[in-house]
């Protein structure tokens, strides 16, 4: 189980959210509170939007708490929309290529969860990736494969439909291979404008998902402060501080879109696939 | 283009061959002489047989000339059969998982060359890997995929047939995808007893391959000395010193087996596949 | 605070002690039980004696639980005397050069503890290192500096006297700089024959130190088994399993020498330095 | 011998100068043209000024040609003043801490050259570093030590005097230790406003130094284009393209200051130190 955070709103230095809160993501890398894996030390990643459509990417295999480059980048880079992820591997090797977020064109994707029986279904799932996208697949994680399925299923045109279809396809492959472990998906993606997140599991035991927001965000003495109003949104695995009034939990089977500082949550269900 | 070396014979410290010769593999990592890529700095790997059937593996992404751990291991570890490889990537990312040699069960495999049009054929080639072997595939290189095809084609029972069949399969997939670039293969594998090597290309322009041997091997003042007789064999990308009397070049389309200090070279041609 | 382990006795594969016990050192890297820093993820190191007087060294900055090379080396290498260390930095950067054990000539040294006020006393301590040894100093840790002081104080001739003198010198520099934090030292060194360990702190609150031994050592189902008699010795930060009958705690202010399977513990006190 | 580049002027994406020119710094990392060490693969570093007084720092031990993070940062980050460096070690270990540029407060420093007899003079040179600066020293290079001497000698108040005094001090220590090898210094530093560079050697054989500039800079088809006028300045180890009209060589014994797009070069000589 991993931990992640997505921010959209007025441009802020990434360190504001990554290092300053009392339960900051970097602190979660050493000891997450709501995670079955308290140590998320199997690499980390940062994706951010700047002047270009294509986002920046910085990933490495050191624990996040330990990386002097990460500290400097987080201090220097101001961004209106960024993703950060600390990894606790569910199997695939610790390697930069297996660190989240993943990037394709203008899209970023990151994930906390697992495709059940990944070793058994991987070859089939990979073969379903659209031919022209396949050269971009670099690692061996279920998360990256899921992302390229999403892209091939029209993430760019209709994200909700792309998720619904991809989940259905993956569940079909799992069934076909006799997998009984669940698919668990607490994931986020962005095109640089919207933050799209999902919380869904085939066994209704998804990793947690929260959001919060307001008119601007600051951190003082480890506590997050949102201004009244809206404009800035955080979507994340677990709250950054103890003040529960800041954070809304997103329920099982939900699809979230944050855009222009507003958050919409709608129910999510896999698509019904036509019989082959 | 990469550089590699395989040794079999009386147990020696790996540094004897990796560091001491004037054109040692580590020096080749900085500037190979017979290679189109003089710098082989995209990682390296070491595989060796010790007390267990399963060989040891040490791979990293630093340039080989620069790794203090490699120096210490090469100094300490004595082995009767080892592989060493310095990598110049032909595309796939620099990552431990993409460094040679690759290991499966008791087998090691390393490669210098390229499956032409790899980006276009990769998905098909990977789908041909035997289902039970697929979870062991960790990276994205053509070399590792070729290795798992080999294993699935009976490397353990009949190595020559496995190579012949695998080459034929890969060439068929290349043709089916309209690839015009060649397959080039100067590779070696071992089960801990034999060193098996191949030099084959669909365009007859394979990377170079040499062997040499004698009764024991020593390095003095940068020069390799083989004793009269046999017992120790080196199979490698390029000679380790200037004395050409030490080294036999292996011709295009050859299959080599070194066992008990003796080397057999026979012609190699791809298998004829039954029409599907 | 770090965790470490030293073994001497009949040659065994290093994985026996590093990976197999229920509270193995590698498990301690994720969550040590008797440590104030439960996560020891700031690099690790392995030092071992083989055929040469000079020991082998393998150190890296990844967490130990995460390093495929470490797993392979521990599986392959059998050694009659080896050191292993997992690091939780007390300040100095995470870098290979700052990972224990440190090596000089035939000696290995590793440490759990801290020279109080290191930032203030470092320049003076470093200047006390013997001139001809200084080029070997590569990192910035208090531990490595302490080691080179030890060597300069005659570690090779009389280890007990070298420790007594070095502790006294360091305490004198600390006093001269007005440092009130303690010196804490739970350390081990070896010349390939003996394991020498110390537990001493200026405030009598040293990190823990244990030893155990018998005629050979095995691990079954996570539990360590020593044969009756002697021959093999373990000296380590914390027990590897729950069976307290295996482990003797070494008291504050102790100096331990393990040789030929026998352990001698004697009181330790800093030397009295002649007035300058 | 290393290669480096400093840019000051209108904000540009760092990739413009690091990746796009035909003889870009990244290409120089694989094969520099005017260097005695053609491969500069022992790590790299990037320092840049953004919204804060304190510059950003990104350094790693991989070869620069091989680092996906570097590519992304260079693409994303626009800066009005940045330093980049590719390293070929003259001895000290490959480690992030030994990679240039070095940072202290708002200052950056990078170097190509060597303090002769470094192993012999290091302990004395380090002991000359101002006490309060010493905790910031992290590595073991001559370059970083020289930088902290500079800072202690008043770099902030009078850079020319600080260089003159530091060179004199280092040369005095070298003489006192009987070192006959030269001090060679082709270095740059910045406070975020000025680029200050020096080319000086005790044997008048300094590594090369060039500058060029104009009103804005672009790179088309691998060639650098400066607009007529001034505003942007490049100071660097070797020209980025073949057009020699772009580049002025800085002579031996020179001190250069680039500020507001204008370059001043004046003679440099070490200070005369008062007898102790």
PDB file of N, CA and C in Angstrom, chain A residues 29-78:
ATOM      1  N   UNK A  29       5.849   8.622   4.545  1.00  0.00           N
ATOM      2  CA  UNK A  29       6.763   7.633   3.962  1.00  0.00           C
ATOM      3  C   UNK A  29       7.470   6.861   5.063  1.00  0.00           C
ATOM      4  N   UNK A  30       7.714   7.504   6.210  1.00  0.00           N
ATOM      5  CA  UNK A  30       8.325   6.805   7.345  1.00  0.00           C
ATOM      6  C   UNK A  30       7.291   6.077   8.188  1.00  0.00           C
ATOM      7  N   UNK A  31       6.130   6.717   8.396  1.00  0.00           N
ATOM      8  CA  UNK A  31       5.109   6.002   9.173  1.00  0.00           C
ATOM      9  C   UNK A  31       3.717   6.556   8.888  1.00  0.00           C
ATOM     10  N   UNK A  32       3.076   5.933   7.935  1.00  0.00           N
ATOM     11  CA  UNK A  32       1.709   6.300   7.596  1.00  0.00           C
ATOM     12  C   UNK A  32       0.776   5.855   8.714  1.00  0.00           C
ATOM     13  N   UNK A  33      -0.307   6.588   8.897  1.00  0.00           N
ATOM     14  CA  UNK A  33      -1.192   6.284  10.016  1.00  0.00           C
ATOM     15  C   UNK A  33      -2.344   5.362   9.648  1.00  0.00           C
ATOM     16  N   UNK A  34      -2.880   5.532   8.466  1.00  0.00           N
ATOM     17  CA  UNK A  34      -4.053   4.755   8.094  1.00  0.00           C
ATOM     18  C   UNK A  34      -3.728   3.665   7.084  1.00  0.00           C
ATOM     19  N   UNK A  35      -2.507   3.198   7.072  1.00  0.00           N
ATOM     20  CA  UNK A  35      -2.084   2.271   6.036  1.00  0.00           C
ATOM     21  C   UNK A  35      -1.727   0.932   6.667  1.00  0.00           C
ATOM     22  N   UNK A  36      -1.953  -0.144   5.948  1.00  0.00           N
ATOM     23  CA  UNK A  36      -1.521  -1.435   6.468  1.00  0.00           C
ATOM     24  C   UNK A  36      -0.006  -1.587   6.356  1.00  0.00           C
ATOM     25  N   UNK A  37       0.630  -0.782   5.497  1.00  0.00           N
ATOM     26  CA  UNK A  37       2.096  -0.793   5.428  1.00  0.00           C
ATOM     27  C   UNK A  37       2.595   0.537   5.951  1.00  0.00           C
ATOM     28  N   UNK A  38       3.020   0.599   7.218  1.00  0.00           N
ATOM     29  CA  UNK A  38       3.389   1.895   7.779  1.00  0.00           C
ATOM     30  C   UNK A  38       4.587   2.527   7.078  1.00  0.00           C
ATOM     31  N   UNK A  39       5.523   1.708   6.578  1.00  0.00           N
ATOM     32  CA  UNK A  39       6.702   2.267   5.922  1.00  0.00           C
ATOM     33  C   UNK A  39       6.517   2.252   4.409  1.00  0.00           C
ATOM     34  N   UNK A  40       6.572   3.428   3.813  1.00  0.00           N
ATOM     35  CA  UNK A  40       6.456   3.550   2.365  1.00  0.00           C
ATOM     36  C   UNK A  40       7.802   4.020   1.835  1.00  0.00           C
ATOM     37  N   UNK A  41       8.753   3.111   1.849  1.00  0.00           N
ATOM     38  CA  UNK A  41      10.129   3.476   1.578  1.00  0.00           C
ATOM     39  C   UNK A  41      10.680   2.899   0.280  1.00  0.00           C
ATOM     40  N   UNK A  42       9.788   2.363  -0.559  1.00  0.00           N
ATOM     41  CA  UNK A  42      10.254   1.721  -1.790  1.00  0.00           C
ATOM     42  C   UNK A  42      10.212   2.682  -2.974  1.00  0.00           C
ATOM     43  N   UNK A  43      10.759   3.863  -2.785  1.00  0.00           N
ATOM     44  CA  UNK A  43      10.787   4.850  -3.863  1.00  0.00           C
ATOM     45  C   UNK A  43       9.659   5.851  -3.741  1.00  0.00           C
ATOM     46  N   UNK A  44       9.754   6.888  -4.552  1.00  0.00           N
ATOM     47  CA  UNK A  44       8.761   7.953  -4.525  1.00  0.00           C
ATOM     48  C   UNK A  44       8.737   8.621  -5.896  1.00  0.00           C
ATOM     49  N   UNK A  45       7.776   9.499  -6.072  1.00  0.00           N
ATOM     50  CA  UNK A  45       7.723  10.241  -7.325  1.00  0.00           C
ATOM     51  C   UNK A  45       6.971  11.540  -7.171  1.00  0.00           C
ATOM     52  N   UNK A  46       7.290  12.452  -8.070  1.00  0.00           N
ATOM     53  CA  UNK A  46       6.687  13.773  -8.119  1.00  0.00           C
ATOM     54  C   UNK A  46       6.333  14.031  -9.574  1.00  0.00           C
ATOM     55  N   UNK A  47       5.122  14.477  -9.827  1.00  0.00           N
ATOM     56  CA  UNK A  47       4.763  14.926 -11.170  1.00  0.00           C
ATOM     57  C   UNK A  47       4.144  16.303 -11.037  1.00  0.00           C
ATOM     58  N   UNK A  48       4.493  17.229 -11.917  1.00  0.00           N
ATOM     59  CA  UNK A  48       3.928  18.570 -11.766  1.00  0.00           C
ATOM     60  C   UNK A  48       3.740  19.241 -13.126  1.00  0.00           C
ATOM     61  N   UNK A  49       2.756  20.141 -13.166  1.00  0.00           N
ATOM     62  CA  UNK A  49       2.520  20.913 -14.376  1.00  0.00           C
ATOM     63  C   UNK A  49       3.147  22.290 -14.221  1.00  0.00           C
ATOM     64  N   UNK A  50       3.858  22.704 -15.269  1.00  0.00           N
ATOM     65  CA  UNK A  50       4.501  24.012 -15.281  1.00  0.00           C
ATOM     66  C   UNK A  50       4.053  24.786 -16.509  1.00  0.00           C
ATOM     67  N   UNK A  51       5.036  25.244 -17.287  1.00  0.00           N
ATOM     68  CA  UNK A  51       4.727  26.057 -18.469  1.00  0.00           C
ATOM     69  C   UNK A  51       4.319  25.224 -19.668  1.00  0.00           C
ATOM     70  N   UNK A  52       4.627  23.953 -19.650  1.00  0.00           N
ATOM     71  CA  UNK A  52       4.367  23.093 -20.804  1.00  0.00           C
ATOM     72  C   UNK A  52       3.123  22.250 -20.573  1.00  0.00           C
ATOM     73  N   UNK A  53       2.559  21.733 -21.662  1.00  0.00           N
ATOM     74  CA  UNK A  53       1.440  20.804 -21.516  1.00  0.00           C
ATOM     75  C   UNK A  53       1.922  19.517 -20.833  1.00  0.00           C
ATOM     76  N   UNK A  54       3.103  19.073 -21.236  1.00  0.00           N
ATOM     77  CA  UNK A  54       3.696  17.854 -20.694  1.00  0.00           C
ATOM     78  C   UNK A  54       4.198  18.120 -19.279  1.00  0.00           C
ATOM     79  N   UNK A  55       3.790  17.315 -18.331  1.00  0.00           N
ATOM     80  CA  UNK A  55       4.218  17.564 -16.944  1.00  0.00           C
ATOM     81  C   UNK A  55       5.663  17.128 -16.698  1.00  0.00           C
ATOM     82  N   UNK A  56       6.258  17.670 -15.648  1.00  0.00           N
ATOM     83  CA  UNK A  56       7.576  17.239 -15.199  1.00  0.00           C
ATOM     84  C   UNK A  56       7.464  15.975 -14.361  1.00  0.00           C
ATOM     85  N   UNK A  57       8.552  15.237 -14.267  1.00  0.00           N
ATOM     86  CA  UNK A  57       8.539  13.977 -13.544  1.00  0.00           C
ATOM     87  C   UNK A  57       9.861  13.826 -12.817  1.00  0.00           C
ATOM     88  N   UNK A  58       9.791  13.525 -11.525  1.00  0.00           N
ATOM     89  CA  UNK A  58      10.999  13.233 -10.763  1.00  0.00           C
ATOM     90  C   UNK A  58      10.728  12.031  -9.873  1.00  0.00           C
ATOM     91  N   UNK A  59      11.407  10.946 -10.150  1.00  0.00           N
ATOM     92  CA  UNK A  59      11.179   9.711  -9.414  1.00  0.00           C
ATOM     93  C   UNK A  59      12.499   9.083  -9.031  1.00  0.00           C
ATOM     94  N   UNK A  60      12.539   8.469  -7.865  1.00  0.00           N
ATOM     95  CA  UNK A  60      13.767   7.760  -7.504  1.00  0.00           C
ATOM     96  C   UNK A  60      13.454   6.653  -6.515  1.00  0.00           C
ATOM     97  N   UNK A  61      14.455   5.801  -6.312  1.00  0.00           N
ATOM     98  CA  UNK A  61      14.229   4.596  -5.515  1.00  0.00           C
ATOM     99  C   UNK A  61      14.595   4.753  -4.052  1.00  0.00           C
ATOM    100  N   UNK A  62      15.243   5.858  -3.691  1.00  0.00           N
ATOM    101  CA  UNK A  62      15.517   6.096  -2.283  1.00  0.00           C
ATOM    102  C   UNK A  62      14.209   6.335  -1.547  1.00  0.00           C
ATOM    103  N   UNK A  63      14.194   6.113  -0.241  1.00  0.00           N
ATOM    104  CA  UNK A  63      13.042   6.562   0.531  1.00  0.00           C
ATOM    105  C   UNK A  63      12.907   8.088   0.407  1.00  0.00           C
ATOM    106  N   UNK A  64      11.667   8.569   0.357  1.00  0.00           N
ATOM    107  CA  UNK A  64      11.430  10.001   0.165  1.00  0.00           C
ATOM    108  C   UNK A  64      12.018  10.824   1.306  1.00  0.00           C
ATOM    109  N   UNK A  65      12.050  10.237   2.518  1.00  0.00           N
ATOM    110  CA  UNK A  65      12.505  11.022   3.674  1.00  0.00           C
ATOM    111  C   UNK A  65      13.993  11.327   3.575  1.00  0.00           C
ATOM    112  N   UNK A  66      14.629  10.744   2.623  1.00  0.00           N
ATOM    113  CA  UNK A  66      16.072  10.669   2.606  1.00  0.00           C
ATOM    114  C   UNK A  66      16.706  11.310   1.400  1.00  0.00           C
ATOM    115  N   UNK A  67      15.930  12.010   0.593  1.00  0.00           N
ATOM    116  CA  UNK A  67      16.434  12.434  -0.702  1.00  0.00           C
ATOM    117  C   UNK A  67      16.624  13.946  -0.732  1.00  0.00           C
ATOM    118  N   UNK A  68      17.881  14.360  -0.753  1.00  0.00           N
ATOM    119  CA  UNK A  68      18.178  15.789  -0.732  1.00  0.00           C
ATOM    120  C   UNK A  68      17.694  16.487  -1.998  1.00  0.00           C
ATOM    121  N   UNK A  69      17.698  15.784  -3.128  1.00  0.00           N
ATOM    122  CA  UNK A  69      17.186  16.390  -4.360  1.00  0.00           C
ATOM    123  C   UNK A  69      15.697  16.700  -4.235  1.00  0.00           C
ATOM    124  N   UNK A  70      14.952  15.768  -3.690  1.00  0.00           N
ATOM    125  CA  UNK A  70      13.510  15.973  -3.517  1.00  0.00           C
ATOM    126  C   UNK A  70      13.248  17.212  -2.670  1.00  0.00           C
ATOM    127  N   UNK A  71      14.012  17.362  -1.607  1.00  0.00           N
ATOM    128  CA  UNK A  71      13.817  18.505  -0.724  1.00  0.00           C
ATOM    129  C   UNK A  71      14.041  19.813  -1.496  1.00  0.00           C
ATOM    130  N   UNK A  72      15.064  19.832  -2.326  1.00  0.00           N
ATOM    131  CA  UNK A  72      15.367  21.058  -3.058  1.00  0.00           C
ATOM    132  C   UNK A  72      14.313  21.336  -4.128  1.00  0.00           C
ATOM    133  N   UNK A  73      13.900  20.307  -4.846  1.00  0.00           N
ATOM    134  CA  UNK A  73      12.880  20.512  -5.877  1.00  0.00           C
ATOM    135  C   UNK A  73      11.578  20.987  -5.257  1.00  0.00           C
ATOM    136  N   UNK A  74      11.199  20.378  -4.147  1.00  0.00           N
ATOM    137  CA  UNK A  74       9.934  20.744  -3.507  1.00  0.00           C
ATOM    138  C   UNK A  74       9.958  22.184  -3.001  1.00  0.00           C
ATOM    139  N   UNK A  75      11.141  22.630  -2.630  1.00  0.00           N
ATOM    140  CA  UNK A  75      11.312  24.001  -2.151  1.00  0.00           C
ATOM    141  C   UNK A  75      11.255  25.003  -3.307  1.00  0.00           C
ATOM    142  N   UNK A  76      11.829  24.622  -4.435  1.00  0.00           N
ATOM    143  CA  UNK A  76      11.980  25.559  -5.549  1.00  0.00           C
ATOM    144  C   UNK A  76      10.766  25.631  -6.469  1.00  0.00           C
ATOM    145  N   UNK A  77      10.164  24.489  -6.717  1.00  0.00           N
ATOM    146  CA  UNK A  77       9.174  24.439  -7.803  1.00  0.00           C
ATOM    147  C   UNK A  77       7.794  24.807  -7.283  1.00  0.00           C
ATOM    148  N   UNK A  78       7.219  25.852  -7.882  1.00  0.00           N
ATOM    149  CA  UNK A  78       5.851  26.237  -7.601  1.00  0.00           C
ATOM    150  C   UNK A  78       4.996  25.708  -8.745  1.00  0.00           C
TER     151      UNK A  78
END
